[in-house]
Amino acid sequence: MVTKYKAEVYDLMQYFHRAVFEPSLRSVIRLSGHIDEKVLSEAVTLSTDAIPMLRCCFSEAQRGSCWIDKGFTGQDMISVVEAGPDYEQDKSRLLATPLDIFHGPQLKIFILREKQADTLILILNHMVSDGAGLKEYLYLLCDLYNKCLEGRSIPKPLFVSRSVSPLFAKFKLSAKMKILWAKYDFAKLIKPVDLGLEGDKTYPITASLSISPQEFSLLKAWAKNKGFSVNDVIFTAFVRVLSKQIGQKRVIVPCPVDLRKYLAEDQRKCITNLTSHFICDLQIEDHDSFTTTIAEVSRQMKEQKDSTACLKPVLWFSLACKLLPLSLLRKVFDKLFIIPFISFSNLGLVDAGRLKFSGLDIVQMYIGGALRYAPYFQVTATSYQGACTLACNFYGSPGDKIKIDSFLSGLVEELARLSSQSLD
């Protein structure tokens, strides 16, 4: 008998992103030595009991789109690739590997093997999880790997619910009505932004740049001293660099928000998609200091954090999913959402205490988003062991690579100026 799992609300939302790019998440974990690929394969297979979608293929249908369990195991998802003379080129090539969501598993793990060490390159279908959920999956994978390595008896991991229903469970009818009729004009406000990127679907760019633990520590100290969050600091640097790059004083940029705060405490470590967006509408003058810009960013963020308006499109779409066929749902999605042309996503702190493979040190780790096509552009930030890595994945020309590297460098330089201020 074929086992099927219902496609959840966020599964379909991410599925509709395929109109402009392949929604997927990527993670790079550089190790100090060689991992045991057989034990890793066993751990991946066990993890599919918690997240069975990993071993499934997606099946589209007008009514009843679903995941069909194909019984894929870790052996189907893991490949060992011997590194050539150009490590960075090998890494970029593997990071650009597409997923076949209709015929293959929803997770690929490449072990890029050098003589002395391995790098794990994970590619996960974004329909399965967002960045916060990917972190939880990595913690689960490490836990299972370490137990398997020790030869311990491992109980079958419990299935993790991915339904959107718990998100609205605590809201009374009156609160839900308030959400449905809230003022939230995301789709109307977000407009195309021209970064001058040409795009080239045959040339993947996987750029990343790290802020050292010393510099990042100074940034955090500056933020704490001024009463701002680290996210506000990095996001402000992003919008200031963006304003200079596009030559526009007014910039409207979405900021992803994790909706897990609306869940019960014991449900917040779920491996699924639960995000919406805040909207920052900023006027950045040439003479504005960083402090001036971040004060406005912080004000707008706090105002939206005190509101439930960002839940509006999610609630409307979840109601539509109960009533409409896929063809009409796509039209509803296009009215409620717009895929941001420019976006920044801070994936936050990765817990070094939970992300560890027994017997190995993690030299570097970061999470990145999908490889986007022009004009879509995204920068992600991940913090691990005191460092912060900025990453951008894009299909573009060699000229685009220069522009993207320049953008990331400009972002780091903007933040470096703050680091020097914290020393004054």
mmCIF file of C-alpha atoms in Angstrom, residues 243-379:
data_model
loop_
_atom_site.group_PDB
_atom_site.id
_atom_site.type_symbol
_atom_site.label_atom_id
_atom_site.label_comp_id
_atom_site.label_asym_id
_atom_site.label_seq_id
_atom_site.Cartn_x
_atom_site.Cartn_y
_atom_site.Cartn_z
ATOM 1 C CA SER A 243 20.460 52.275 -1.424
ATOM 2 C CA LYS A 244 23.956 53.193 -2.633
ATOM 3 C CA GLN A 245 24.100 50.368 -5.177
ATOM 4 C CA ILE A 246 20.792 51.226 -6.861
ATOM 5 C CA GLY A 247 21.151 54.993 -6.450
ATOM 6 C CA GLN A 248 17.760 55.396 -4.771
ATOM 7 C CA LYS A 249 17.042 57.079 -1.453
ATOM 8 C CA ARG A 250 13.776 55.268 -0.841
ATOM 9 C CA VAL A 251 14.140 51.531 -0.375
ATOM 10 C CA ILE A 252 11.370 49.083 0.512
ATOM 11 C CA VAL A 253 12.766 45.768 1.681
ATOM 12 C CA PRO A 254 10.992 42.807 3.292
ATOM 13 C CA CYS A 255 12.446 41.204 6.387
ATOM 14 C CA PRO A 256 11.470 37.568 7.044
ATOM 15 C CA VAL A 257 9.892 36.930 10.438
ATOM 16 C CA ASP A 258 9.758 33.548 12.165
ATOM 17 C CA LEU A 259 6.162 32.835 13.176
ATOM 18 C CA ARG A 260 7.123 30.148 15.681
ATOM 19 C CA LYS A 261 6.661 32.689 18.472
ATOM 20 C CA TYR A 262 2.902 32.173 18.042
ATOM 21 C CA LEU A 263 3.252 28.455 18.805
ATOM 22 C CA ALA A 264 3.243 26.805 22.204
ATOM 23 C CA GLU A 265 6.732 26.593 23.717
ATOM 24 C CA ASP A 266 7.023 22.842 23.146
ATOM 25 C CA GLN A 267 6.138 23.203 19.438
ATOM 26 C CA ARG A 268 8.689 25.829 18.441
ATOM 27 C CA LYS A 269 11.467 23.449 17.403
ATOM 28 C CA CYS A 270 9.413 22.163 14.493
ATOM 29 C CA ILE A 271 10.970 21.295 11.136
ATOM 30 C CA THR A 272 8.667 23.044 8.696
ATOM 31 C CA ASN A 273 8.008 26.425 7.069
ATOM 32 C CA LEU A 274 6.588 29.115 9.333
ATOM 33 C CA THR A 275 7.619 32.518 8.047
ATOM 34 C CA SER A 276 6.050 35.750 6.920
ATOM 35 C CA HIS A 277 7.499 39.209 6.323
ATOM 36 C CA PHE A 278 7.801 42.556 7.979
ATOM 37 C CA ILE A 279 8.173 45.465 5.567
ATOM 38 C CA CYS A 280 10.724 48.243 6.004
ATOM 39 C CA ASP A 281 9.961 51.377 3.993
ATOM 40 C CA LEU A 282 12.959 53.655 4.415
ATOM 41 C CA GLN A 283 14.083 57.044 3.159
ATOM 42 C CA ILE A 284 17.875 57.150 3.373
ATOM 43 C CA GLU A 285 19.443 60.552 2.762
ATOM 44 C CA ASP A 286 23.099 60.996 1.848
ATOM 45 C CA HIS A 287 23.843 62.697 5.160
ATOM 46 C CA ASP A 288 22.040 60.108 7.317
ATOM 47 C CA SER A 289 24.276 58.348 9.797
ATOM 48 C CA PHE A 290 24.035 54.629 10.491
ATOM 49 C CA THR A 291 22.432 55.446 13.834
ATOM 50 C CA THR A 292 19.741 57.512 12.111
ATOM 51 C CA THR A 293 18.887 54.676 9.728
ATOM 52 C CA ILE A 294 18.903 51.930 12.350
ATOM 53 C CA ALA A 295 16.692 53.978 14.657
ATOM 54 C CA GLU A 296 14.031 54.058 11.922
ATOM 55 C CA VAL A 297 14.523 50.372 11.127
ATOM 56 C CA SER A 298 14.116 49.510 14.804
ATOM 57 C CA ARG A 299 11.018 51.690 15.138
ATOM 58 C CA GLN A 300 9.315 50.031 12.175
ATOM 59 C CA MET A 301 10.305 46.541 13.323
ATOM 60 C CA LYS A 302 8.982 47.080 16.851
ATOM 61 C CA GLU A 303 5.726 48.485 15.512
ATOM 62 C CA GLN A 304 5.191 45.389 13.364
ATOM 63 C CA LYS A 305 6.265 42.985 16.125
ATOM 64 C CA ASP A 306 3.431 44.384 18.242
ATOM 65 C CA SER A 307 0.964 43.579 15.441
ATOM 66 C CA THR A 308 -0.386 40.310 14.040
ATOM 67 C CA ALA A 309 -0.833 41.801 10.559
ATOM 68 C CA CYS A 310 1.964 39.669 9.066
ATOM 69 C CA LEU A 311 -0.260 36.621 9.661
ATOM 70 C CA LYS A 312 -2.898 37.955 7.270
ATOM 71 C CA PRO A 313 -1.772 36.371 3.970
ATOM 72 C CA VAL A 314 -0.983 33.073 5.704
ATOM 73 C CA LEU A 315 -4.446 32.847 7.280
ATOM 74 C CA TRP A 316 -6.223 33.811 4.052
ATOM 75 C CA PHE A 317 -4.231 31.266 2.072
ATOM 76 C CA SER A 318 -4.806 28.513 4.635
ATOM 77 C CA LEU A 319 -8.553 29.099 4.363
ATOM 78 C CA ALA A 320 -8.351 29.041 0.563
ATOM 79 C CA CYS A 321 -6.489 25.707 0.690
ATOM 80 C CA LYS A 322 -9.544 24.104 2.266
ATOM 81 C CA LEU A 323 -11.835 25.209 -0.548
ATOM 82 C CA LEU A 324 -10.060 25.694 -3.869
ATOM 83 C CA PRO A 325 -8.297 23.527 -6.481
ATOM 84 C CA LEU A 326 -4.616 24.076 -7.234
ATOM 85 C CA SER A 327 -5.210 26.245 -10.312
ATOM 86 C CA LEU A 328 -7.244 28.747 -8.285
ATOM 87 C CA LEU A 329 -4.901 28.542 -5.307
ATOM 88 C CA ARG A 330 -2.095 29.744 -7.556
ATOM 89 C CA LYS A 331 -4.145 32.848 -8.409
ATOM 90 C CA VAL A 332 -4.916 33.437 -4.735
ATOM 91 C CA PHE A 333 -1.217 33.105 -3.939
ATOM 92 C CA ASP A 334 -0.349 35.722 -6.567
ATOM 93 C CA LYS A 335 -2.837 38.161 -5.012
ATOM 94 C CA LEU A 336 -1.731 37.615 -1.415
ATOM 95 C CA PHE A 337 2.012 37.307 -1.891
ATOM 96 C CA ILE A 338 4.770 38.574 -4.071
ATOM 97 C CA ILE A 339 8.163 36.919 -4.208
ATOM 98 C CA PRO A 340 10.549 39.702 -3.122
ATOM 99 C CA PHE A 341 12.949 40.932 -5.769
ATOM 100 C CA ILE A 342 15.485 41.913 -3.118
ATOM 101 C CA SER A 343 15.609 40.238 0.271
ATOM 102 C CA PHE A 344 17.772 39.737 3.304
ATOM 103 C CA SER A 345 17.338 36.786 5.636
ATOM 104 C CA ASN A 346 19.114 36.514 8.969
ATOM 105 C CA LEU A 347 19.034 32.815 9.810
ATOM 106 C CA GLY A 348 20.376 33.611 13.237
ATOM 107 C CA LEU A 349 22.599 31.759 15.633
ATOM 108 C CA VAL A 350 23.444 28.104 15.082
ATOM 109 C CA ASP A 351 23.902 26.344 18.425
ATOM 110 C CA ALA A 352 27.447 24.930 18.479
ATOM 111 C CA GLY A 353 26.474 22.768 21.435
ATOM 112 C CA ARG A 354 23.880 20.923 19.352
ATOM 113 C CA LEU A 355 25.637 20.998 15.977
ATOM 114 C CA LYS A 356 28.552 18.649 16.517
ATOM 115 C CA PHE A 357 29.669 15.388 14.980
ATOM 116 C CA SER A 358 31.477 13.169 17.479
ATOM 117 C CA GLY A 359 35.247 13.174 17.003
ATOM 118 C CA LEU A 360 35.191 16.104 14.583
ATOM 119 C CA ASP A 361 35.464 19.867 14.876
ATOM 120 C CA ILE A 362 33.408 22.131 12.625
ATOM 121 C CA VAL A 363 35.744 24.644 11.005
ATOM 122 C CA GLN A 364 33.032 26.677 9.258
ATOM 123 C CA MET A 365 29.285 26.462 8.909
ATOM 124 C CA TYR A 366 26.646 28.557 7.179
ATOM 125 C CA ILE A 367 23.208 28.310 5.589
ATOM 126 C CA GLY A 368 22.250 29.862 2.256
ATOM 127 C CA GLY A 369 19.125 30.198 0.183
ATOM 128 C CA ALA A 370 18.067 29.232 -3.309
ATOM 129 C CA LEU A 371 20.068 30.044 -6.413
ATOM 130 C CA ARG A 372 18.035 32.915 -7.740
ATOM 131 C CA TYR A 373 17.582 34.159 -11.289
ATOM 132 C CA ALA A 374 17.820 37.847 -12.220
ATOM 133 C CA PRO A 375 16.300 40.138 -11.064
ATOM 134 C CA TYR A 376 15.787 38.201 -7.805
ATOM 135 C CA PHE A 377 18.589 38.668 -5.275
ATOM 136 C CA GLN A 378 19.013 37.507 -1.680
ATOM 137 C CA VAL A 379 21.668 37.721 1.003
#
